[in-house]
mmCIF file of C-alpha atoms and ligand atoms in Angstrom:
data_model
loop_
_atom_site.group_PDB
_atom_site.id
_atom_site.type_symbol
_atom_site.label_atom_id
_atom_site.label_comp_id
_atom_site.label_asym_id
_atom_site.label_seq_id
_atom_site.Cartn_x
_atom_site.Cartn_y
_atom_site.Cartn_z
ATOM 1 C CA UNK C 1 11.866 41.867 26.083
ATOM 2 C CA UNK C 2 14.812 42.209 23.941
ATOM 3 C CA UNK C 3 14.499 40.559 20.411
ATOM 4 C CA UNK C 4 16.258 37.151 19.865
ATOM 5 C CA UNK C 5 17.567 35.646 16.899
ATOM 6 C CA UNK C 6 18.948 32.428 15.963
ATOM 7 C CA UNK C 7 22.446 32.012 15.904
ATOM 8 C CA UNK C 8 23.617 31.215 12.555
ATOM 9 C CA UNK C 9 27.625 30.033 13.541
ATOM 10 C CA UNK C 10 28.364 27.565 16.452
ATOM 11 C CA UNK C 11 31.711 28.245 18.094
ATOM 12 C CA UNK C 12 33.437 26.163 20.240
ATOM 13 C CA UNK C 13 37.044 26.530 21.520
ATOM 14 C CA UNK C 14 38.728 24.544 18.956
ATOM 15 C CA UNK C 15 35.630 24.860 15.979
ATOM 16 C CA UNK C 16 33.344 26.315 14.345
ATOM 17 C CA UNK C 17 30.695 25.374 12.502
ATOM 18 C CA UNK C 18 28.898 27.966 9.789
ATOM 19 C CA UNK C 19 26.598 27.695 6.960
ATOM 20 C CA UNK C 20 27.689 26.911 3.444
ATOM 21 C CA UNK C 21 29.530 28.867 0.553
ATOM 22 C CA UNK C 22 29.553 28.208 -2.759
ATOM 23 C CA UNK C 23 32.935 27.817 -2.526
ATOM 24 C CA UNK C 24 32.426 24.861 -0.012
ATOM 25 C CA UNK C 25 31.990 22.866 -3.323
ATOM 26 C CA UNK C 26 35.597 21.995 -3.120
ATOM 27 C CA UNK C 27 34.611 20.180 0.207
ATOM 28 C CA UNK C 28 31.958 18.407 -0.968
ATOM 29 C CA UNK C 29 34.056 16.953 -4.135
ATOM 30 C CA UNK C 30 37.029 16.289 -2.010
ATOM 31 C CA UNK C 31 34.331 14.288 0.374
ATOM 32 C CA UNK C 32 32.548 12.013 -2.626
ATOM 33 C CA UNK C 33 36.090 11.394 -4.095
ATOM 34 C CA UNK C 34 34.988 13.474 -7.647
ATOM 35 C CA UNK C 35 36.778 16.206 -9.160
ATOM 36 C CA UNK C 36 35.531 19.835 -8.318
ATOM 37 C CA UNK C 37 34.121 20.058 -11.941
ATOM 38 C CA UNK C 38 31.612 17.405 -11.571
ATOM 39 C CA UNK C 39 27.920 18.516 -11.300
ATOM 40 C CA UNK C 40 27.109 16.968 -7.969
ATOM 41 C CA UNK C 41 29.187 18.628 -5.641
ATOM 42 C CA UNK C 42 27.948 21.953 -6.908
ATOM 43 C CA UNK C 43 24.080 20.821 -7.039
ATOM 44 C CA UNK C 44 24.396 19.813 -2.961
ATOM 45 C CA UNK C 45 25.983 23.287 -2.049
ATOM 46 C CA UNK C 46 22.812 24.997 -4.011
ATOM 47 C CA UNK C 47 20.587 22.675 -2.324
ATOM 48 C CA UNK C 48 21.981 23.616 1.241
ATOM 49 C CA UNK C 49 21.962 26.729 0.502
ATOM 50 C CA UNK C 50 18.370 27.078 -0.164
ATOM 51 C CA UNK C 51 17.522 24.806 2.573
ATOM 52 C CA UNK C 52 19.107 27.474 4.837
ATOM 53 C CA UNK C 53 16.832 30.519 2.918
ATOM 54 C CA UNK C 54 13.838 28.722 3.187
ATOM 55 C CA UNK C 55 14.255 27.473 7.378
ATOM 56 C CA UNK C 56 16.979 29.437 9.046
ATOM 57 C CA UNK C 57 19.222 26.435 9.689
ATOM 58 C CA UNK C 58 20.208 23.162 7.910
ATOM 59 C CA UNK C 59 23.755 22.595 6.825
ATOM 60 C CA UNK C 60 27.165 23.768 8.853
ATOM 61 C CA UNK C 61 30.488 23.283 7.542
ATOM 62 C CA UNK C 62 33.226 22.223 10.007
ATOM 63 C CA UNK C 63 36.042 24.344 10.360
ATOM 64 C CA UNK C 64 39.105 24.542 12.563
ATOM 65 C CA UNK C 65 40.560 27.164 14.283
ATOM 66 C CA UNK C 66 42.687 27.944 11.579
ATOM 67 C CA UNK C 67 39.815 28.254 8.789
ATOM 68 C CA UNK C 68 40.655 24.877 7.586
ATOM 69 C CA UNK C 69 36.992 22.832 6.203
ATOM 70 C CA UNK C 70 37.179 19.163 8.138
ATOM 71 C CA UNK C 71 33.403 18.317 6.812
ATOM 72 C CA UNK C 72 29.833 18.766 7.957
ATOM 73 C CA UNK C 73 26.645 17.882 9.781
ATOM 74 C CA UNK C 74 23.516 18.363 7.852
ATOM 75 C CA UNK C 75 20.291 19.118 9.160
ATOM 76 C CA UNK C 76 16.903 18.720 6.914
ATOM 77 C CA UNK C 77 13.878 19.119 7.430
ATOM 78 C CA UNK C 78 10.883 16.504 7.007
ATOM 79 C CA UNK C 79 7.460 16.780 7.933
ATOM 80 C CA UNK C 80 7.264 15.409 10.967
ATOM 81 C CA UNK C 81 11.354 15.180 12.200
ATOM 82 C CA UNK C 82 14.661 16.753 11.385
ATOM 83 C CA UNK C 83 17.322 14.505 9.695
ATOM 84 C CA UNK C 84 20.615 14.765 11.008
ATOM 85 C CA UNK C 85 24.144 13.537 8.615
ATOM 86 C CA UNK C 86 27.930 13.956 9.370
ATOM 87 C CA UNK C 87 30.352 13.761 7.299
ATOM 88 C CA UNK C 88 34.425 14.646 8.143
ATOM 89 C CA UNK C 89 37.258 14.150 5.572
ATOM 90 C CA UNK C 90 39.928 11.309 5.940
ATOM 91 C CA UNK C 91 42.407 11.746 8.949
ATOM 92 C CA UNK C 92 43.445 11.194 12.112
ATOM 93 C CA UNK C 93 41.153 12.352 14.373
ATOM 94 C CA UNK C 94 38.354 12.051 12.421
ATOM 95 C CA UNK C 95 36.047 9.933 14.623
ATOM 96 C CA UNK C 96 36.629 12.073 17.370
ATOM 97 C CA UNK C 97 36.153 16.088 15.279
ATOM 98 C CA UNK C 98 33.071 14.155 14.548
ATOM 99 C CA UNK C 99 31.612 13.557 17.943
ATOM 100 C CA UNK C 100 32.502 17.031 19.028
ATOM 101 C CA UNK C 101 30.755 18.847 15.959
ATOM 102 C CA UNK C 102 27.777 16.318 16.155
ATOM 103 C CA UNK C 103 27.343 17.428 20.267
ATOM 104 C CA UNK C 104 27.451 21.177 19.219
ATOM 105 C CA UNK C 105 25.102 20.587 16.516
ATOM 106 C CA UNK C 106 22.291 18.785 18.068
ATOM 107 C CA UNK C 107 22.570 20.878 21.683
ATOM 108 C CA UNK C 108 22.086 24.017 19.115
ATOM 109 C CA UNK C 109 19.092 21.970 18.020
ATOM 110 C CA UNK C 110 17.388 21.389 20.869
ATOM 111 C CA UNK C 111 17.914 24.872 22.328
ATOM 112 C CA UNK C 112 17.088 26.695 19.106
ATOM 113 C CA UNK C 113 14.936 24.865 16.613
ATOM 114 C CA UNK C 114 11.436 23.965 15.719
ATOM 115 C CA UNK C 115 10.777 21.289 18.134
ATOM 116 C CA UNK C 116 11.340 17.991 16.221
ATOM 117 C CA UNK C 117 12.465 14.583 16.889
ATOM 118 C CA UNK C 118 16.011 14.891 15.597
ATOM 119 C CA UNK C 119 17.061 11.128 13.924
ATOM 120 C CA UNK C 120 19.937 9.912 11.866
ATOM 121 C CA UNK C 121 19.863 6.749 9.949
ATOM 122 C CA UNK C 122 23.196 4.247 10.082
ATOM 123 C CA UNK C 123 23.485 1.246 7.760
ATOM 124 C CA UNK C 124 23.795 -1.810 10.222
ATOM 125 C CA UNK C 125 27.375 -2.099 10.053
ATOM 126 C CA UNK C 126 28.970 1.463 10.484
ATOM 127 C CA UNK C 127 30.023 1.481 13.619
ATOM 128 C CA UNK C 128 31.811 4.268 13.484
ATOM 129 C CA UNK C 129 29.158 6.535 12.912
ATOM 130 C CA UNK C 130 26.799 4.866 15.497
ATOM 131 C CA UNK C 131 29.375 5.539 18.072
ATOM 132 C CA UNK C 132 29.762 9.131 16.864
ATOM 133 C CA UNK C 133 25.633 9.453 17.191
ATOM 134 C CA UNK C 134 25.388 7.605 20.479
ATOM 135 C CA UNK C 135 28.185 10.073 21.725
ATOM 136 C CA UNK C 136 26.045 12.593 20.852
ATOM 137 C CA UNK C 137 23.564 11.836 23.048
ATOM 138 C CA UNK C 138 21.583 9.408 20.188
ATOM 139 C CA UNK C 139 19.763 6.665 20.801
ATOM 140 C CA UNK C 140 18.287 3.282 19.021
ATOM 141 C CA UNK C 141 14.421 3.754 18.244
ATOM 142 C CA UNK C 142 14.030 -0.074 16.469
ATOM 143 C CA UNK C 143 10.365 1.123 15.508
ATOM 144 C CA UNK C 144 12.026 3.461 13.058
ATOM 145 C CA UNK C 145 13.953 1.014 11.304
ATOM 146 C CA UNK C 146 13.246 0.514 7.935
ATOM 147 C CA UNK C 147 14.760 -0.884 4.621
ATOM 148 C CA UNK C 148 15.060 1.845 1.504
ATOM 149 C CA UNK C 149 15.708 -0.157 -2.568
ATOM 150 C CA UNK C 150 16.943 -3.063 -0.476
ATOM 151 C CA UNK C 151 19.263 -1.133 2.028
ATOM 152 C CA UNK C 152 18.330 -2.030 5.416
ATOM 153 C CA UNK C 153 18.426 1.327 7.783
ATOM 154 C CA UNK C 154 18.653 1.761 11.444
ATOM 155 C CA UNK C 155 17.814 5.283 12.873
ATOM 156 C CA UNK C 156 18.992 6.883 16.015
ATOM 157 C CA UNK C 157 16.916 9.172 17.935
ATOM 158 C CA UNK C 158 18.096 12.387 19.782
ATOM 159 C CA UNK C 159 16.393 12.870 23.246
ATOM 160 C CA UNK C 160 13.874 15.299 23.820
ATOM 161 C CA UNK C 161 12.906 17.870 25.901
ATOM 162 C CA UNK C 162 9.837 18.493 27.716
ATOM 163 C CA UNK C 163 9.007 21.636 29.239
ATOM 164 C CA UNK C 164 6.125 21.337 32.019
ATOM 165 C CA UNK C 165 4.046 23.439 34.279
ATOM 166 C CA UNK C 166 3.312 19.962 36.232
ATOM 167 C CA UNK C 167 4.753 16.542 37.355
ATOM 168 C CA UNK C 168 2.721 13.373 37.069
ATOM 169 C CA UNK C 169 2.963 10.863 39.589
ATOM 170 C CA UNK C 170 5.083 8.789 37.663
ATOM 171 C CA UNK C 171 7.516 11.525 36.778
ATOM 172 C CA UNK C 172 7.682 12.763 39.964
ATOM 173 C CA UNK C 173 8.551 8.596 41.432
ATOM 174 C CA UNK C 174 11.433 8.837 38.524
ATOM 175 C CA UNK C 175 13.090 12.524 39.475
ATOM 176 C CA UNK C 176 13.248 11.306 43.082
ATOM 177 C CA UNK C 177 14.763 8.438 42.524
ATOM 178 C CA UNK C 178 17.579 9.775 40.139
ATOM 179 C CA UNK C 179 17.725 12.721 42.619
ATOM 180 C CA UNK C 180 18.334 10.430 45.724
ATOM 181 C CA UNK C 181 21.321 7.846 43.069
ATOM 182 C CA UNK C 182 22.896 11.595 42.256
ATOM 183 C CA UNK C 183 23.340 12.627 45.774
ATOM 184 C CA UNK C 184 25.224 9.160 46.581
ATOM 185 C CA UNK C 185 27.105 9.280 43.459
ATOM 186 C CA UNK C 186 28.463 12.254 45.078
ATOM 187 C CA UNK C 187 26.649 15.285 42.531
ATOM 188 C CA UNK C 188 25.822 18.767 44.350
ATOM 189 C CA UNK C 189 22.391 19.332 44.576
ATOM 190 C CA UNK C 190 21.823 20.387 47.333
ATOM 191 C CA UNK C 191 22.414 17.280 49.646
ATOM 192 C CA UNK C 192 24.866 14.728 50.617
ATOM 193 C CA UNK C 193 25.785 11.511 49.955
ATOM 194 C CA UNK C 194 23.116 9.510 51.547
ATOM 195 C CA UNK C 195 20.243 11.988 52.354
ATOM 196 C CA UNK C 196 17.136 10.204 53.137
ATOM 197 C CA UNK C 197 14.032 9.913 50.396
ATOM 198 C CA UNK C 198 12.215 11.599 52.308
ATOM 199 C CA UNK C 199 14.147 15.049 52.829
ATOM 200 C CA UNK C 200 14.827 14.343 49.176
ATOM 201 C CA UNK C 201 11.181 14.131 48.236
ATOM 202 C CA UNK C 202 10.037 16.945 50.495
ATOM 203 C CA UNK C 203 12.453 19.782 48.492
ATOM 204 C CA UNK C 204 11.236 17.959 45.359
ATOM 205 C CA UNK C 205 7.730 18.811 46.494
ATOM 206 C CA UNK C 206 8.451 22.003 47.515
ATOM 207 C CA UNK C 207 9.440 22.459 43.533
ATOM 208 C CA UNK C 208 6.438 20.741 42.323
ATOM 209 C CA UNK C 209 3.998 23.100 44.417
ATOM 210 C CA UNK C 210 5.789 26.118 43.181
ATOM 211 C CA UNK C 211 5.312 25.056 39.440
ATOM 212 C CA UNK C 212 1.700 26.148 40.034
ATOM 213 C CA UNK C 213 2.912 29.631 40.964
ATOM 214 C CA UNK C 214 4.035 29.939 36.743
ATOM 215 C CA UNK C 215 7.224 31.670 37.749
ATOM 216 C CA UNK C 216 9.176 28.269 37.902
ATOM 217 C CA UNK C 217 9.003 25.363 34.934
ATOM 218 C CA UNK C 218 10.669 21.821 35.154
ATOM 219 C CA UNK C 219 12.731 20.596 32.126
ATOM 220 C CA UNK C 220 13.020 16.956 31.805
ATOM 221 C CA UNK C 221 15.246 15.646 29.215
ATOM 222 C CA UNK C 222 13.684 12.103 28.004
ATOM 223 C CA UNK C 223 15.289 9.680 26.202
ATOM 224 C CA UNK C 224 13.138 8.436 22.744
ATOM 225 C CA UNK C 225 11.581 5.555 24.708
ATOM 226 C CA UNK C 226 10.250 7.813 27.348
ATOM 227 C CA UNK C 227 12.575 7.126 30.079
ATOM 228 C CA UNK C 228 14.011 10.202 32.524
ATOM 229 C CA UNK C 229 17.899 10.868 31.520
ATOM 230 C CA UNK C 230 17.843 14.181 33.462
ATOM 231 C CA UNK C 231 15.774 17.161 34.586
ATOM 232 C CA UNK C 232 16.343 20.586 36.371
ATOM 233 C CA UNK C 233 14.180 23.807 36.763
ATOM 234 C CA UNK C 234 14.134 27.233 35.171
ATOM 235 C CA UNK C 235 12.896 29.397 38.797
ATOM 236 C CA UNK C 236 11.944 32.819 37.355
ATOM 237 C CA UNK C 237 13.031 35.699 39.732
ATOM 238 C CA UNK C 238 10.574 37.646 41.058
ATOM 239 C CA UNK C 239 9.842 41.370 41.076
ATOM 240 C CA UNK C 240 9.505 43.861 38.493
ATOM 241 C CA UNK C 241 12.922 44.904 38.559
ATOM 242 C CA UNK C 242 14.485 41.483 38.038
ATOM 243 C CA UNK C 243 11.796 39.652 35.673
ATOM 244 C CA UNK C 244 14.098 39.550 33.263
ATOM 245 C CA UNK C 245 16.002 37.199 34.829
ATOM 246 C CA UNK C 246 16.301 33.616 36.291
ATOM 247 C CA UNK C 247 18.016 31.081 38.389
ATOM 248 C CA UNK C 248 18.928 27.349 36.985
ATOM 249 C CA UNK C 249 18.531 24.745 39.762
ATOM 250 C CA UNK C 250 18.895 21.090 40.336
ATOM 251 C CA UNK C 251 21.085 20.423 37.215
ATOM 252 C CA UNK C 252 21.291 16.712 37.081
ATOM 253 C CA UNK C 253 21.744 13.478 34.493
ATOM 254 C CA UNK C 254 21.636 9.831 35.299
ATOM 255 C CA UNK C 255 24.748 9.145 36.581
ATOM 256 C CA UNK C 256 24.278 5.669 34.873
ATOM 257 C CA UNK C 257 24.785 7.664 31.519
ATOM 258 C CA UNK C 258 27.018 10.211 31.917
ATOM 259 C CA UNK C 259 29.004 11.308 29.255
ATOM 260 C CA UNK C 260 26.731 11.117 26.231
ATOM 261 C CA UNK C 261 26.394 15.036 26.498
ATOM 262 C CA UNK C 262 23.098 15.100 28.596
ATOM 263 C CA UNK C 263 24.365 17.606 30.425
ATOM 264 C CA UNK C 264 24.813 19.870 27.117
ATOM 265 C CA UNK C 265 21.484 18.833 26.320
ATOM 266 C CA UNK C 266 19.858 19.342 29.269
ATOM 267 C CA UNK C 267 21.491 22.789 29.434
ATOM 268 C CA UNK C 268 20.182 23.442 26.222
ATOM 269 C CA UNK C 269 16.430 22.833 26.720
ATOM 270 C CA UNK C 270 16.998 24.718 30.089
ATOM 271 C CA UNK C 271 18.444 27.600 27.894
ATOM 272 C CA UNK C 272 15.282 27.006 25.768
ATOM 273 C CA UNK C 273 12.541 27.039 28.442
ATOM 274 C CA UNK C 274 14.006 30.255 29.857
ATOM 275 C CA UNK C 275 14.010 31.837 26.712
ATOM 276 C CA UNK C 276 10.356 30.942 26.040
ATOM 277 C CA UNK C 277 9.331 32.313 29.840
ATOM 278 C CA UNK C 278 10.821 35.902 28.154
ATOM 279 C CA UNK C 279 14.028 35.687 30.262
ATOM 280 C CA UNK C 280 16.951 37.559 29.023
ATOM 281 C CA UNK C 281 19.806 36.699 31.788
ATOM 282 C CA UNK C 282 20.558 33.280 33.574
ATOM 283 C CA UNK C 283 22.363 32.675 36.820
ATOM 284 C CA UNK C 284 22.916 29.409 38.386
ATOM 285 C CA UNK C 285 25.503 28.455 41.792
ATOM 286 C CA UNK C 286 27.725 25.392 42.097
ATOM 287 C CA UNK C 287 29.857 23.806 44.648
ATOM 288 C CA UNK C 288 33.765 24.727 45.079
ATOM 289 C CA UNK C 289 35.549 21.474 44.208
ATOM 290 C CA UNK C 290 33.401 19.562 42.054
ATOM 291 C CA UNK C 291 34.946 21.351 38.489
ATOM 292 C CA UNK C 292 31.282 22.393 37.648
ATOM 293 C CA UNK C 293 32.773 25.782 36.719
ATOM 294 C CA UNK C 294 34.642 24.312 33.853
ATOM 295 C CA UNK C 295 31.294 22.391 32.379
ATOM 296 C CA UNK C 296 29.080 25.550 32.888
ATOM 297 C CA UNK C 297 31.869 28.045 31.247
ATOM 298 C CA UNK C 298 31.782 25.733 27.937
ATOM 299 C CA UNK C 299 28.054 26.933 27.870
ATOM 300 C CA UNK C 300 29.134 30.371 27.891
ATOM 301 C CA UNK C 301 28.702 30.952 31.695
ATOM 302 C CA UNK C 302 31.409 33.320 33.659
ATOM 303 C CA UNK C 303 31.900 33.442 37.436
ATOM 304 C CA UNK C 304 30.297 36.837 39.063
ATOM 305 C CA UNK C 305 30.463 35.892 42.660
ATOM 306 C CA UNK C 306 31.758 33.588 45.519
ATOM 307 C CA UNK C 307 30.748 33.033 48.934
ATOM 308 C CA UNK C 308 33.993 31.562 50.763
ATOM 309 C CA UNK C 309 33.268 28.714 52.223
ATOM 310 C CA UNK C 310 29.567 29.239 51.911
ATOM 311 C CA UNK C 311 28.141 25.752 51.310
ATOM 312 C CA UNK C 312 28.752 23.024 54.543
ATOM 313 C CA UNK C 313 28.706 19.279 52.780
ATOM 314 C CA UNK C 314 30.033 17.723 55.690
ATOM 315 C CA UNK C 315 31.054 19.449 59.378
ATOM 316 C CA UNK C 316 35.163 20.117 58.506
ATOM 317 C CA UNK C 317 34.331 19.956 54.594
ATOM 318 C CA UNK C 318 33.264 23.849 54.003
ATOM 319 C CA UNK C 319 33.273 24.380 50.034
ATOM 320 C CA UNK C 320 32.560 28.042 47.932
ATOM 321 C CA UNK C 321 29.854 28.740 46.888
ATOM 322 C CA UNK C 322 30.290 30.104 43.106
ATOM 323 C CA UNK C 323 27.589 31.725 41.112
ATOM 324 C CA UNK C 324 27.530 31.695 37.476
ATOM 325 C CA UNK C 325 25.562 34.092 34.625
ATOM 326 C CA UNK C 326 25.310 34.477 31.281
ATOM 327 C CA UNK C 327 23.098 36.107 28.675
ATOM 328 C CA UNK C 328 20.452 34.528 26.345
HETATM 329 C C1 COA J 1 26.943 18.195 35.734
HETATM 330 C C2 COA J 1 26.165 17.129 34.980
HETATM 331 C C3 COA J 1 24.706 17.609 34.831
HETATM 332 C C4 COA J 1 26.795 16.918 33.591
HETATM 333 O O1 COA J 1 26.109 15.888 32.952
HETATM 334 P P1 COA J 1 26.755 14.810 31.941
HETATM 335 O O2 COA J 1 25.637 13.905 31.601
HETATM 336 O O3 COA J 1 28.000 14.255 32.483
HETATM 337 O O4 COA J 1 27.076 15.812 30.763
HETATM 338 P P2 COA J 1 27.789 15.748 29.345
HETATM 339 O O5 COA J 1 27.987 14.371 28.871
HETATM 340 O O6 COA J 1 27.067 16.688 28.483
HETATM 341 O O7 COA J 1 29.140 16.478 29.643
HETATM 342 C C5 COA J 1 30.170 15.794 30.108
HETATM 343 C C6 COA J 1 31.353 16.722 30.025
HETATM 344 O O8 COA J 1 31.286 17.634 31.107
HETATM 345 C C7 COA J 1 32.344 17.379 31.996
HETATM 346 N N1 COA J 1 31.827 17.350 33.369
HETATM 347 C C8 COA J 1 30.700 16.808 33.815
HETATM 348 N N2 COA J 1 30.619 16.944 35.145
HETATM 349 C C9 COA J 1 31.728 17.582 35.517
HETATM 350 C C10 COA J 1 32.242 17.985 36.751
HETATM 351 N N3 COA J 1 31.606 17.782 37.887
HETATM 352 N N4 COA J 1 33.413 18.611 36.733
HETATM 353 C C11 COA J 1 34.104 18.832 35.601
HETATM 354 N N5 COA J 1 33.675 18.453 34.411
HETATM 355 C C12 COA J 1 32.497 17.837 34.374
HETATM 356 C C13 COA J 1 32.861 16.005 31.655
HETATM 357 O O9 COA J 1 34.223 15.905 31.928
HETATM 358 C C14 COA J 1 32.589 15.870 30.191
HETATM 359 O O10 COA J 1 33.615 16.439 29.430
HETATM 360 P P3 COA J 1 34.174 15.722 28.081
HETATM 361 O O11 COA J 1 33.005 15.687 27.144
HETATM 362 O O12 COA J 1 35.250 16.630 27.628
HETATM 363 O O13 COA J 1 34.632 14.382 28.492
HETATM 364 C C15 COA J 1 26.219 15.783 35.709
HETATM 365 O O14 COA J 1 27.570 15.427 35.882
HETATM 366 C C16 COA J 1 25.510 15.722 37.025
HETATM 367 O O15 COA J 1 24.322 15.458 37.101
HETATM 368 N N6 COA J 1 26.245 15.888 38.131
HETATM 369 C C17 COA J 1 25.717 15.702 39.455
HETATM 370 C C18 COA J 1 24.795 16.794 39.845
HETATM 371 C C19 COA J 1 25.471 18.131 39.870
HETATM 372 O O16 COA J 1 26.517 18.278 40.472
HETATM 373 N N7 COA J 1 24.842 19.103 39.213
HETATM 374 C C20 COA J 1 25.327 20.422 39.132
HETATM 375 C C21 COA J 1 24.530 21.292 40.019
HETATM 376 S S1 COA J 1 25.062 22.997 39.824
#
């Protein structure tokens, strides 16, 4: 098994995010409205800095394609969860360079970090940054609320992933019945609009049983109430020549709640759970015609094969079928 290390820079087409430099003290003065001089701006960039020596992540500084510094999102770490801030300078834009940095950041999170509940707090009347959060996939706990000196807080809760050799009963009611709303919604996995429960639960099963075998695990993605907001499995391949690698299957999120980047997070804890299991390479297939390819190659995926008109949805409606892979 090759050795892995955690990324350090998060790259996306249009940004990047990196850890500090002491010259990111500009930034930080520019974003508290105080001139570069003052003490503070230089005391946080230390303090990131050594937040990064000491855990191997906390800080990244926004930047766009040209270089340019547009802010951050901070990550520290508390005992028992990982606190999550944004910040972006004054602009056009802003609210939306926001939501895209904050998805990067807490997908890297869950795919690469100690395994903490990742929360943000939001006074009660910013908006703005509760829609930025809750576009990130963040979600209202009201049991972590709390007041700090007389400030009242509310905190936001990133779902989390959990990785499992088994399916209770009650899981297993919940995956069917998301898997059987995503077929009629139209997603590809592996049936068609309308497929009955039953030949729904029986390849569901079929997954379940297999799980006992140790070569496949199911990743659920749960929001911070409990409640199923997506799931797939990691199936190992088998034989000695090809341990090293693995198929994704059954991709799928609520369709009630699309959008909120539950597919990067699912992805994510997928990429996780593989990783863990001591796999090296992913593949996964989609269906021609459903644009899949473009949300898989944002996750660093690249087309290595197509079967021409290899997957039958409906008699006359003959699709591709594409397979993906990438590296871990
Ligand atoms: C694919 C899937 C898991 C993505 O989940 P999601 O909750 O929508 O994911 P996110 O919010 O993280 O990502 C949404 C982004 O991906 C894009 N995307 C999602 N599904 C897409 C599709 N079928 N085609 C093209 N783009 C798609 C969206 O346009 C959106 O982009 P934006 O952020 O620029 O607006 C979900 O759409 C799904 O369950 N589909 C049905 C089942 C399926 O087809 N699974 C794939 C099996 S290989």
């Amino acid at each position: 098994m090759g050795s892995v290390t955690t990324p350090r820079l998060i790259t996306a087409d249009d940004l990047s995010l990196r850890p500090p430099l002491d010259d990111d003290t500009q930034l930080v003065a520019e974003l508290m409205g105080v001139p570069i001089t003052a003490e503070r701006p230089a005391q946080i960039v230390r303090m990131w800095r050594e937040h990064w020596d000491e855990h191997g992540y906390g800080t990244w500084i926004i930047t766009d394609a040209a270089g340019r510094r547009l802010g951050f999102v901070g990550l520290r770490t508390h005992p028992d969860f990982i606190r999550v801030t944004i910040r972006v300078t004054e602009g056009e834009g802003g609210d939306d360079l926001a939501t895209r940095a904050l998805r990067l950041v807490v997908a890297h999170a869950l795919e690469w970090l100690p395994d903490l509940p990742l929360r943000i707090r939001i006074a009660p009347d910013d908006v703005a940054t509760r829609l930025v959060a809750q576009a990130a996939g963040m979600a209202h706990a009201p049991d972590l609320d709390h007041t700090v000196d007389g400030d009242e807080w509310q905190v936001l809760e990133l779902p989390y992933v959990r990785i499992a050799d088994r399916v209770p009963a009650r899981a297993r009611e919940a995956m069917l019945a998301m898997w059987v709303e995503v077929n009629d919604s139209g997603g590809a996995v592996g049936f068609a609009p309308g497929a009955g429960q039953d030949d729904v639960a029986e390849v569901l099963d079929g997954y379940i049983a297999r799980l006992a075998e140790g070569r496949t695990v199911c990743v659920a993605l749960n929001s911070p109430l409990g409640e199923l907001l997506g799931f797939g499995f990691v199936a190992r391949s088998t034989g000695a020549t090809v341990a090293h690698t693995a198929n994704l299957e059954r991709i799928m999120t609520d369709p009630a709640r699309r959008g909120t980047n539950h597919g990067a997070l699912l992805v994510a804890g997928l990429h996780r759970a593989a990783r863990e299991m001591g796999v090296e390479l992913v593949t996964l297939d989609y269906r021609g015609g459903t644009g899949l390819g473009e949300f898989y190659t944002r996750y660093g995926y690249t087309e290595v094969g197509r079967i021409p008109g290899g997957v039958r949805v409906a008699p006359g409606d003959d699709r591709d079928g594409v397979i993906m892979a990438r590296s871990l």
